[in-house]
GROMACS .gro file of C-alpha atoms in nm:
model
  153
    1MET     CA    1   0.000   0.000   0.000
    2LYS     CA    2   0.295   0.236   0.036
    3GLY     CA    3   0.311   0.269  -0.342
    4VAL     CA    4  -0.050   0.387  -0.359
    5GLU     CA    5   0.018   0.652  -0.095
    6TYR     CA    6   0.322   0.770  -0.291
    7GLU     CA    7   0.115   0.803  -0.611
    8TYR     CA    8  -0.149   1.001  -0.421
    9ASP     CA    9   0.114   1.242  -0.285
   10ASN     CA   10   0.251   1.299  -0.637
   11THR     CA   11  -0.097   1.369  -0.775
   12LEU     CA   12  -0.171   1.628  -0.506
   13GLY     CA   13   0.135   1.821  -0.619
   14LEU     CA   14  -0.029   1.865  -0.960
   15LEU     CA   15  -0.354   2.006  -0.817
   16ALA     CA   16  -0.396   2.368  -0.935
   17GLY     CA   17  -0.732   2.461  -0.786
   18MET     CA   18  -0.994   2.350  -0.540
   19ASP     CA   19  -1.356   2.466  -0.524
   20LEU     CA   20  -1.540   2.319  -0.227
   21SER     CA   21  -1.788   2.604  -0.195
   22SER     CA   22  -2.148   2.544  -0.083
   23ASN     CA   23  -2.083   2.190   0.039
   24LYS     CA   24  -2.203   2.228   0.399
   25LEU     CA   25  -1.851   2.155   0.522
   26SER     CA   26  -1.811   2.203   0.897
   27GLY     CA   27  -1.531   2.208   1.149
   28GLU     CA   28  -1.198   2.383   1.112
   29ILE     CA   29  -0.996   2.432   0.796
   30PRO     CA   30  -0.748   2.141   0.805
   31GLU     CA   31  -0.390   2.258   0.857
   32GLU     CA   32  -0.283   1.995   0.599
   33LEU     CA   33  -0.461   2.195   0.329
   34THR     CA   34  -0.188   2.458   0.360
   35ASP     CA   35   0.066   2.197   0.243
   36LEU     CA   36  -0.077   2.225  -0.110
   37HIS     CA   37   0.176   2.491  -0.207
   38GLY     CA   38   0.099   2.463  -0.580
   39LEU     CA   39  -0.267   2.567  -0.551
   40ILE     CA   40  -0.357   2.870  -0.761
   41PHE     CA   41  -0.716   2.905  -0.640
   42LEU     CA   42  -0.900   2.789  -0.330
   43ASN     CA   43  -1.270   2.845  -0.270
   44LEU     CA   44  -1.418   2.728   0.061
   45SER     CA   45  -1.698   2.985   0.067
   46ASN     CA   46  -2.055   2.935   0.186
   47ASN     CA   47  -1.989   2.646   0.424
   48HIS     CA   48  -2.004   2.610   0.802
   49LEU     CA   49  -1.631   2.629   0.866
   50GLN     CA   50  -1.528   2.768   1.203
   51GLY     CA   51  -1.215   2.833   1.403
   52LYS     CA   52  -0.917   3.032   1.288
   53ILE     CA   53  -0.767   3.075   0.944
   54PRO     CA   54  -0.461   2.844   0.956
   55VAL     CA   55  -0.143   3.038   1.031
   56LYS     CA   56   0.044   2.843   0.761
   57ILE     CA   57  -0.192   2.973   0.488
   58GLY     CA   58   0.072   3.237   0.419
   59ALA     CA   59   0.299   2.959   0.288
   60MET     CA   60   0.057   2.906  -0.002
   61THR     CA   61   0.245   3.166  -0.203
   62SER     CA   62   0.115   3.045  -0.543
   63LEU     CA   63  -0.246   3.132  -0.456
   64GLU     CA   64  -0.396   3.391  -0.688
   65SER     CA   65  -0.753   3.358  -0.560
   66LEU     CA   66  -0.871   3.281  -0.207
   67ASP     CA   67  -1.238   3.282  -0.103
   68LEU     CA   68  -1.323   3.197   0.257
   69SER     CA   69  -1.638   3.410   0.269
   70MET     CA   70  -1.969   3.320   0.433
   71ASN     CA   71  -1.838   3.085   0.699
   72ARG     CA   72  -1.797   3.117   1.075
   73LEU     CA   73  -1.424   3.179   1.085
   74SER     CA   74  -1.297   3.375   1.383
   75GLY     CA   75  -0.978   3.525   1.518
   76VAL     CA   76  -0.730   3.744   1.337
   77ILE     CA   77  -0.618   3.735   0.975
   78PRO     CA   78  -0.274   3.567   0.987
   79GLN     CA   79   0.019   3.805   0.932
   80GLY     CA   80   0.169   3.544   0.697
   81MET     CA   81  -0.095   3.630   0.438
   82THR     CA   82   0.118   3.933   0.354
   83ASN     CA   83   0.361   3.684   0.189
   84MET     CA   84   0.100   3.588  -0.072
   85SER     CA   85   0.232   3.822  -0.342
   86PHE     CA   86   0.041   3.658  -0.631
   87LEU     CA   87  -0.296   3.698  -0.458
   88SER     CA   88  -0.519   3.904  -0.688
   89SER     CA   89  -0.861   3.800  -0.554
   90LEU     CA   90  -0.945   3.777  -0.183
   91ASN     CA   91  -1.283   3.739  -0.014
   92LEU     CA   92  -1.301   3.704   0.364
   93SER     CA   93  -1.644   3.866   0.398
   94TYR     CA   94  -1.919   3.753   0.634
   95ASN     CA   95  -1.723   3.567   0.899
   96ASN     CA   96  -1.641   3.660   1.259
   97LEU     CA   97  -1.286   3.780   1.199
   98SER     CA   98  -1.144   4.039   1.436
   99GLY     CA   99  -0.846   4.264   1.493
  100LYS     CA  100  -0.637   4.466   1.254
  101ILE     CA  101  -0.602   4.367   0.888
  102PRO     CA  102  -0.230   4.285   0.843
  103SER     CA  103  -0.017   4.548   0.675
  104GLY     CA  104   0.184   4.437   0.377
  105THR     CA  105   0.193   4.369   0.006
  106GLN     CA  106  -0.143   4.409  -0.165
  107ILE     CA  107  -0.386   4.320   0.115
  108GLN     CA  108  -0.473   4.687   0.170
  109GLY     CA  109  -0.536   4.719  -0.205
  110PHE     CA  110  -0.838   4.489  -0.199
  111SER     CA  111  -1.186   4.635  -0.191
  112PRO     CA  112  -1.338   4.691   0.154
  113LEU     CA  113  -1.612   4.454   0.034
  114SER     CA  114  -1.358   4.170   0.066
  115PHE     CA  115  -1.373   4.220   0.443
  116ILE     CA  116  -1.731   4.337   0.507
  117GLY     CA  117  -1.951   4.147   0.751
  118ASN     CA  118  -1.671   4.114   1.008
  119PRO     CA  119  -1.776   4.385   1.256
  120GLU     CA  120  -1.469   4.339   1.479
  121LEU     CA  121  -1.223   4.382   1.188
  122CYS     CA  122  -1.045   4.715   1.137
  123GLY     CA  123  -0.767   4.886   0.945
  124ALA     CA  124  -0.702   4.957   0.578
  125PRO     CA  125  -0.875   4.910   0.340
  126LEU     CA  126  -1.173   4.951   0.576
  127THR     CA  127  -1.261   5.308   0.665
  128ASP     CA  128  -1.252   5.226   1.035
  129GLY     CA  129  -0.915   5.263   1.192
  130CYS     CA  130  -0.812   5.049   1.484
  131GLY     CA  131  -0.802   5.170   1.840
  132GLU     CA  132  -0.516   5.089   2.074
  133ASP     CA  133  -0.701   4.772   2.171
  134GLY     CA  134  -0.697   4.649   1.808
  135LYS     CA  135  -1.073   4.693   1.773
  136PRO     CA  136  -1.258   4.917   1.526
  137LYS     CA  137  -1.304   5.281   1.621
  138GLY     CA  138  -1.650   5.305   1.462
  139PRO     CA  139  -1.926   5.107   1.287
  140ILE     CA  140  -1.920   4.995   0.924
  141PRO     CA  141  -2.072   5.279   0.722
  142THR     CA  142  -2.442   5.218   0.657
  143MET     CA  143  -2.412   5.316   0.289
  144MET     CA  144  -2.141   5.052   0.231
  145MET     CA  145  -2.350   4.784   0.405
  146LYS     CA  146  -2.658   4.882   0.199
  147ARG     CA  147  -2.464   4.863  -0.130
  148THR     CA  148  -2.332   4.520  -0.038
  149MET     CA  149  -2.673   4.386   0.062
  150ASP     CA  150  -2.829   4.529  -0.258
  151GLY     CA  151  -2.561   4.346  -0.458
  152LEU     CA  152  -2.649   4.016  -0.291
  153ILE     CA  153  -3.021   4.041  -0.363
   0.00000   0.00000   0.00000
């Protein structure tokens, strides 16, 4: 059986993308997923995932598109995500993320809509700055929330 396992490991290295959106997945994002360094896109949106975004996600430096929106993820956005220099599409909206959005590469260049629906999140590109406690200084602007909700309907 060791040969079968070896073949499986080699095949995973060829995997370029994974779309597991809207599959009612629950639990935490497996840390082993971050070992797929060759992935170009990963979509885990619209599931029931909870817990923190794996710290090692920043090692997935080939990712160009990452969608973790509409889950129940909590905690801070890992600082390592600033290492993802190829990332051109990011959606972390509608989770329970908190703290300051990490400073670095292009993360601040994404639309605020990539982060909306996380009321405890603050820092650029959101209009709310962070207080000394790392929490937002003010609420998400009503107009931005309305535009987002109108776009979903």
